């Protein structure tokens, strides 16, 4: 009732109560996280999503959402840890892997971003977007020979790729 009426504080209270009543219930923890996020109660969102994952929940969107909460709080280390846990559970999830690269970049960890991007390229060598992004990362890091190698790999498969031709 509270959730449908967009009374997020009321819904947070009830989902929190449900989580306390049945502490092993992943559904109430998940909804506490979702409603907390929608109601801009980041403490409730963080608790709900954290509890969901600790109880064995595996939804990749929750790993991503929790990492974004940590990121918004400038807790980059916790965001990276959360994404790495998500990737361990979902090794083929490209969104989690891409988010990890982005967080590494935004945190000024160029070498880590390059390493994470290499993982993406190794997992999907036909994905020229990732290969091009790896070339750009090397280029931005001043590693021109490595950049050229990866730009060339893109051009071997996509000779008309504008970015690879003109970077």
PDB file of C-alpha atoms in Angstrom:
ATOM      1  CA  UNK A   1       0.000   0.000   0.000  1.00  0.00           C
ATOM      2  CA  UNK A   2       2.691   2.502   1.006  1.00  0.00           C
ATOM      3  CA  UNK A   3       4.901   1.656  -1.943  1.00  0.00           C
ATOM      4  CA  UNK A   4       2.127   1.981  -4.534  1.00  0.00           C
ATOM      5  CA  UNK A   5       1.144   5.336  -3.029  1.00  0.00           C
ATOM      6  CA  UNK A   6       4.809   6.406  -3.280  1.00  0.00           C
ATOM      7  CA  UNK A   7       4.930   6.798   0.491  1.00  0.00           C
ATOM      8  CA  UNK A   8       8.522   5.622   0.580  1.00  0.00           C
ATOM      9  CA  UNK A   9       9.212   6.350   4.263  1.00  0.00           C
ATOM     10  CA  UNK A  10       6.205   4.179   5.209  1.00  0.00           C
ATOM     11  CA  UNK A  11       7.263   1.427   2.800  1.00  0.00           C
ATOM     12  CA  UNK A  12      10.845   1.546   4.094  1.00  0.00           C
ATOM     13  CA  UNK A  13       9.553   1.167   7.651  1.00  0.00           C
ATOM     14  CA  UNK A  14       7.418  -1.866   6.729  1.00  0.00           C
ATOM     15  CA  UNK A  15      10.084  -3.585   4.607  1.00  0.00           C
ATOM     16  CA  UNK A  16      12.583  -2.938   7.404  1.00  0.00           C
ATOM     17  CA  UNK A  17      10.160  -4.509   9.867  1.00  0.00           C
ATOM     18  CA  UNK A  18       9.648  -7.484   7.534  1.00  0.00           C
ATOM     19  CA  UNK A  19      13.425  -7.920   7.318  1.00  0.00           C
ATOM     20  CA  UNK A  20      13.703  -7.872  11.114  1.00  0.00           C
ATOM     21  CA  UNK A  21      10.798 -10.315  11.505  1.00  0.00           C
ATOM     22  CA  UNK A  22      12.303 -12.763   9.020  1.00  0.00           C
ATOM     23  CA  UNK A  23      16.020 -11.940   8.780  1.00  0.00           C
ATOM     24  CA  UNK A  24      16.642 -14.686   6.194  1.00  0.00           C
ATOM     25  CA  UNK A  25      14.076 -13.309   3.731  1.00  0.00           C
ATOM     26  CA  UNK A  26      15.834 -12.053   0.621  1.00  0.00           C
ATOM     27  CA  UNK A  27      12.643 -10.568  -0.849  1.00  0.00           C
ATOM     28  CA  UNK A  28      12.071  -8.056   1.952  1.00  0.00           C
ATOM     29  CA  UNK A  29      15.782  -7.149   1.928  1.00  0.00           C
ATOM     30  CA  UNK A  30      15.661  -6.613  -1.830  1.00  0.00           C
ATOM     31  CA  UNK A  31      12.558  -4.435  -1.623  1.00  0.00           C
ATOM     32  CA  UNK A  32      14.021  -2.468   1.278  1.00  0.00           C
ATOM     33  CA  UNK A  33      16.973  -1.682  -0.987  1.00  0.00           C
ATOM     34  CA  UNK A  34      14.801  -0.755  -3.957  1.00  0.00           C
ATOM     35  CA  UNK A  35      12.388   1.406  -1.959  1.00  0.00           C
ATOM     36  CA  UNK A  36      15.265   3.009  -0.080  1.00  0.00           C
ATOM     37  CA  UNK A  37      16.869   3.935  -3.379  1.00  0.00           C
ATOM     38  CA  UNK A  38      13.627   5.288  -4.825  1.00  0.00           C
ATOM     39  CA  UNK A  39      12.893   7.225  -1.643  1.00  0.00           C
ATOM     40  CA  UNK A  40      16.424   8.658  -1.542  1.00  0.00           C
ATOM     41  CA  UNK A  41      17.098   6.950   1.799  1.00  0.00           C
ATOM     42  CA  UNK A  42      20.561   5.696   0.964  1.00  0.00           C
ATOM     43  CA  UNK A  43      21.106   4.140   4.374  1.00  0.00           C
ATOM     44  CA  UNK A  44      18.020   1.937   3.920  1.00  0.00           C
ATOM     45  CA  UNK A  45      19.027   1.165   0.314  1.00  0.00           C
ATOM     46  CA  UNK A  46      22.540   0.187   1.353  1.00  0.00           C
ATOM     47  CA  UNK A  47      21.243  -1.988   4.205  1.00  0.00           C
ATOM     48  CA  UNK A  48      18.643  -3.714   2.057  1.00  0.00           C
ATOM     49  CA  UNK A  49      20.993  -4.425  -0.838  1.00  0.00           C
ATOM     50  CA  UNK A  50      23.830  -5.508   1.476  1.00  0.00           C
ATOM     51  CA  UNK A  51      21.534  -7.850   3.402  1.00  0.00           C
ATOM     52  CA  UNK A  52      20.163  -9.261   0.133  1.00  0.00           C
ATOM     53  CA  UNK A  53      23.654 -10.136  -1.070  1.00  0.00           C
ATOM     54  CA  UNK A  54      24.779 -11.463   2.322  1.00  0.00           C
ATOM     55  CA  UNK A  55      21.736 -13.754   2.332  1.00  0.00           C
ATOM     56  CA  UNK A  56      22.840 -15.234  -0.985  1.00  0.00           C
ATOM     57  CA  UNK A  57      20.980 -12.997  -3.418  1.00  0.00           C
ATOM     58  CA  UNK A  58      22.668 -12.967  -6.788  1.00  0.00           C
ATOM     59  CA  UNK A  59      20.884 -10.350  -8.911  1.00  0.00           C
ATOM     60  CA  UNK A  60      23.574  -8.489 -10.909  1.00  0.00           C
ATOM     61  CA  UNK A  61      21.498  -5.295 -10.743  1.00  0.00           C
ATOM     62  CA  UNK A  62      21.838  -5.331  -6.949  1.00  0.00           C
ATOM     63  CA  UNK A  63      25.636  -5.619  -7.137  1.00  0.00           C
ATOM     64  CA  UNK A  64      25.615  -2.725  -9.577  1.00  0.00           C
ATOM     65  CA  UNK A  65      23.145  -0.651  -7.536  1.00  0.00           C
ATOM     66  CA  UNK A  66      25.047  -1.152  -4.300  1.00  0.00           C
ATOM     67  CA  UNK A  67      28.334  -0.273  -6.008  1.00  0.00           C
ATOM     68  CA  UNK A  68      26.745   2.917  -7.351  1.00  0.00           C
ATOM     69  CA  UNK A  69      25.581   3.818  -3.834  1.00  0.00           C
ATOM     70  CA  UNK A  70      29.113   3.405  -2.540  1.00  0.00           C
ATOM     71  CA  UNK A  71      30.440   5.372  -5.492  1.00  0.00           C
ATOM     72  CA  UNK A  72      28.026   8.249  -4.806  1.00  0.00           C
ATOM     73  CA  UNK A  73      29.342   8.290  -1.233  1.00  0.00           C
ATOM     74  CA  UNK A  74      32.918   8.495  -2.569  1.00  0.00           C
ATOM     75  CA  UNK A  75      33.678   5.037  -1.166  1.00  0.00           C
ATOM     76  CA  UNK A  76      35.483   3.799  -4.261  1.00  0.00           C
ATOM     77  CA  UNK A  77      37.174   0.885  -2.500  1.00  0.00           C
ATOM     78  CA  UNK A  78      33.828  -0.539  -1.346  1.00  0.00           C
ATOM     79  CA  UNK A  79      32.305   0.026  -4.802  1.00  0.00           C
ATOM     80  CA  UNK A  80      35.183  -1.877  -6.437  1.00  0.00           C
ATOM     81  CA  UNK A  81      34.904  -4.680  -3.871  1.00  0.00           C
ATOM     82  CA  UNK A  82      31.156  -4.989  -4.528  1.00  0.00           C
ATOM     83  CA  UNK A  83      31.613  -5.102  -8.306  1.00  0.00           C
ATOM     84  CA  UNK A  84      34.368  -7.702  -8.023  1.00  0.00           C
ATOM     85  CA  UNK A  85      32.076  -9.873  -5.885  1.00  0.00           C
ATOM     86  CA  UNK A  86      29.363  -9.464  -8.515  1.00  0.00           C
ATOM     87  CA  UNK A  87      31.756 -10.406 -11.299  1.00  0.00           C
ATOM     88  CA  UNK A  88      32.814 -13.485  -9.338  1.00  0.00           C
ATOM     89  CA  UNK A  89      29.157 -14.568  -9.213  1.00  0.00           C
ATOM     90  CA  UNK A  90      28.448 -13.417 -12.808  1.00  0.00           C
ATOM     91  CA  UNK A  91      31.749 -13.737 -14.697  1.00  0.00           C
ATOM     92  CA  UNK A  92      30.102 -13.065 -18.078  1.00  0.00           C
ATOM     93  CA  UNK A  93      28.182  -9.940 -17.044  1.00  0.00           C
ATOM     94  CA  UNK A  94      29.570  -7.174 -19.226  1.00  0.00           C
ATOM     95  CA  UNK A  95      27.694  -4.416 -17.381  1.00  0.00           C
ATOM     96  CA  UNK A  96      29.376  -5.232 -14.076  1.00  0.00           C
ATOM     97  CA  UNK A  97      32.757  -5.460 -15.780  1.00  0.00           C
ATOM     98  CA  UNK A  98      32.224  -2.174 -17.600  1.00  0.00           C
ATOM     99  CA  UNK A  99      31.170  -0.500 -14.357  1.00  0.00           C
ATOM    100  CA  UNK A 100      34.371  -1.737 -12.737  1.00  0.00           C
ATOM    101  CA  UNK A 101      36.464  -0.202 -15.527  1.00  0.00           C
ATOM    102  CA  UNK A 102      34.581   3.096 -15.176  1.00  0.00           C
ATOM    103  CA  UNK A 103      35.040   3.212 -11.414  1.00  0.00           C
ATOM    104  CA  UNK A 104      38.740   2.485 -11.816  1.00  0.00           C
ATOM    105  CA  UNK A 105      38.985   5.351 -14.310  1.00  0.00           C
ATOM    106  CA  UNK A 106      37.022   7.804 -12.205  1.00  0.00           C
ATOM    107  CA  UNK A 107      39.245   6.930  -9.254  1.00  0.00           C
ATOM    108  CA  UNK A 108      42.373   7.692 -11.270  1.00  0.00           C
ATOM    109  CA  UNK A 109      43.439   4.046 -11.424  1.00  0.00           C
ATOM    110  CA  UNK A 110      44.427   3.947 -15.101  1.00  0.00           C
ATOM    111  CA  UNK A 111      46.531   0.777 -14.788  1.00  0.00           C
ATOM    112  CA  UNK A 112      43.695  -1.055 -13.048  1.00  0.00           C
ATOM    113  CA  UNK A 113      41.234   0.204 -15.669  1.00  0.00           C
ATOM    114  CA  UNK A 114      43.521  -1.119 -18.411  1.00  0.00           C
ATOM    115  CA  UNK A 115      43.777  -4.488 -16.647  1.00  0.00           C
ATOM    116  CA  UNK A 116      40.004  -4.723 -16.259  1.00  0.00           C
ATOM    117  CA  UNK A 117      39.498  -3.750 -19.912  1.00  0.00           C
ATOM    118  CA  UNK A 118      41.991  -6.442 -20.963  1.00  0.00           C
ATOM    119  CA  UNK A 119      39.826  -8.969 -19.134  1.00  0.00           C
ATOM    120  CA  UNK A 120      36.812  -7.793 -21.147  1.00  0.00           C
ATOM    121  CA  UNK A 121      38.740  -8.019 -24.427  1.00  0.00           C
ATOM    122  CA  UNK A 122      40.070 -11.474 -23.561  1.00  0.00           C
ATOM    123  CA  UNK A 123      36.560 -12.704 -22.778  1.00  0.00           C
ATOM    124  CA  UNK A 124      35.053 -11.289 -25.967  1.00  0.00           C
ATOM    125  CA  UNK A 125      37.774 -10.656 -28.563  1.00  0.00           C
ATOM    126  CA  UNK A 126      35.192  -9.935 -31.278  1.00  0.00           C
ATOM    127  CA  UNK A 127      33.786  -6.981 -29.356  1.00  0.00           C
ATOM    128  CA  UNK A 128      35.478  -4.108 -31.127  1.00  0.00           C
ATOM    129  CA  UNK A 129      33.995  -1.520 -28.775  1.00  0.00           C
ATOM    130  CA  UNK A 130      35.974  -3.009 -25.890  1.00  0.00           C
ATOM    131  CA  UNK A 131      39.075  -3.404 -28.051  1.00  0.00           C
ATOM    132  CA  UNK A 132      38.831   0.217 -29.167  1.00  0.00           C
ATOM    133  CA  UNK A 133      38.329   1.340 -25.563  1.00  0.00           C
ATOM    134  CA  UNK A 134      41.446  -0.594 -24.566  1.00  0.00           C
ATOM    135  CA  UNK A 135      43.407   1.189 -27.316  1.00  0.00           C
ATOM    136  CA  UNK A 136      42.086   4.550 -26.111  1.00  0.00           C
ATOM    137  CA  UNK A 137      43.043   3.746 -22.513  1.00  0.00           C
ATOM    138  CA  UNK A 138      46.576   2.891 -23.585  1.00  0.00           C
ATOM    139  CA  UNK A 139      46.680   6.054 -25.707  1.00  0.00           C
ATOM    140  CA  UNK A 140      45.518   8.195 -22.772  1.00  0.00           C
ATOM    141  CA  UNK A 141      48.115   6.534 -20.540  1.00  0.00           C
ATOM    142  CA  UNK A 142      50.849   7.551 -23.005  1.00  0.00           C
ATOM    143  CA  UNK A 143      51.556   3.941 -23.989  1.00  0.00           C
ATOM    144  CA  UNK A 144      51.512   4.624 -27.716  1.00  0.00           C
ATOM    145  CA  UNK A 145      52.942   1.288 -28.921  1.00  0.00           C
ATOM    146  CA  UNK A 146      50.330  -0.703 -27.002  1.00  0.00           C
ATOM    147  CA  UNK A 147      47.634   1.682 -28.228  1.00  0.00           C
ATOM    148  CA  UNK A 148      48.737   1.203 -31.834  1.00  0.00           C
ATOM    149  CA  UNK A 149      48.615  -2.579 -31.415  1.00  0.00           C
ATOM    150  CA  UNK A 150      44.976  -2.426 -30.271  1.00  0.00           C
ATOM    151  CA  UNK A 151      43.935   0.219 -32.815  1.00  0.00           C
ATOM    152  CA  UNK A 152      45.397  -2.091 -35.470  1.00  0.00           C
ATOM    153  CA  UNK A 153      43.387  -5.010 -34.087  1.00  0.00           C
ATOM    154  CA  UNK A 154      40.211  -2.952 -34.482  1.00  0.00           C
ATOM    155  CA  UNK A 155      41.130  -1.917 -38.021  1.00  0.00           C
ATOM    156  CA  UNK A 156      41.873  -5.513 -38.995  1.00  0.00           C
ATOM    157  CA  UNK A 157      38.218  -6.340 -38.325  1.00  0.00           C
ATOM    158  CA  UNK A 158      36.644  -2.954 -39.023  1.00  0.00           C
ATOM    159  CA  UNK A 159      38.770  -1.105 -41.600  1.00  0.00           C
ATOM    160  CA  UNK A 160      36.381   1.860 -41.691  1.00  0.00           C
ATOM    161  CA  UNK A 161      36.231   2.376 -37.930  1.00  0.00           C
ATOM    162  CA  UNK A 162      36.459   6.153 -37.642  1.00  0.00           C
ATOM    163  CA  UNK A 163      37.895   6.288 -34.123  1.00  0.00           C
ATOM    164  CA  UNK A 164      40.568   3.694 -34.802  1.00  0.00           C
ATOM    165  CA  UNK A 165      41.568   5.411 -38.040  1.00  0.00           C
ATOM    166  CA  UNK A 166      41.868   8.895 -36.603  1.00  0.00           C
ATOM    167  CA  UNK A 167      43.165   8.368 -33.064  1.00  0.00           C
TER     168      UNK A 167
END
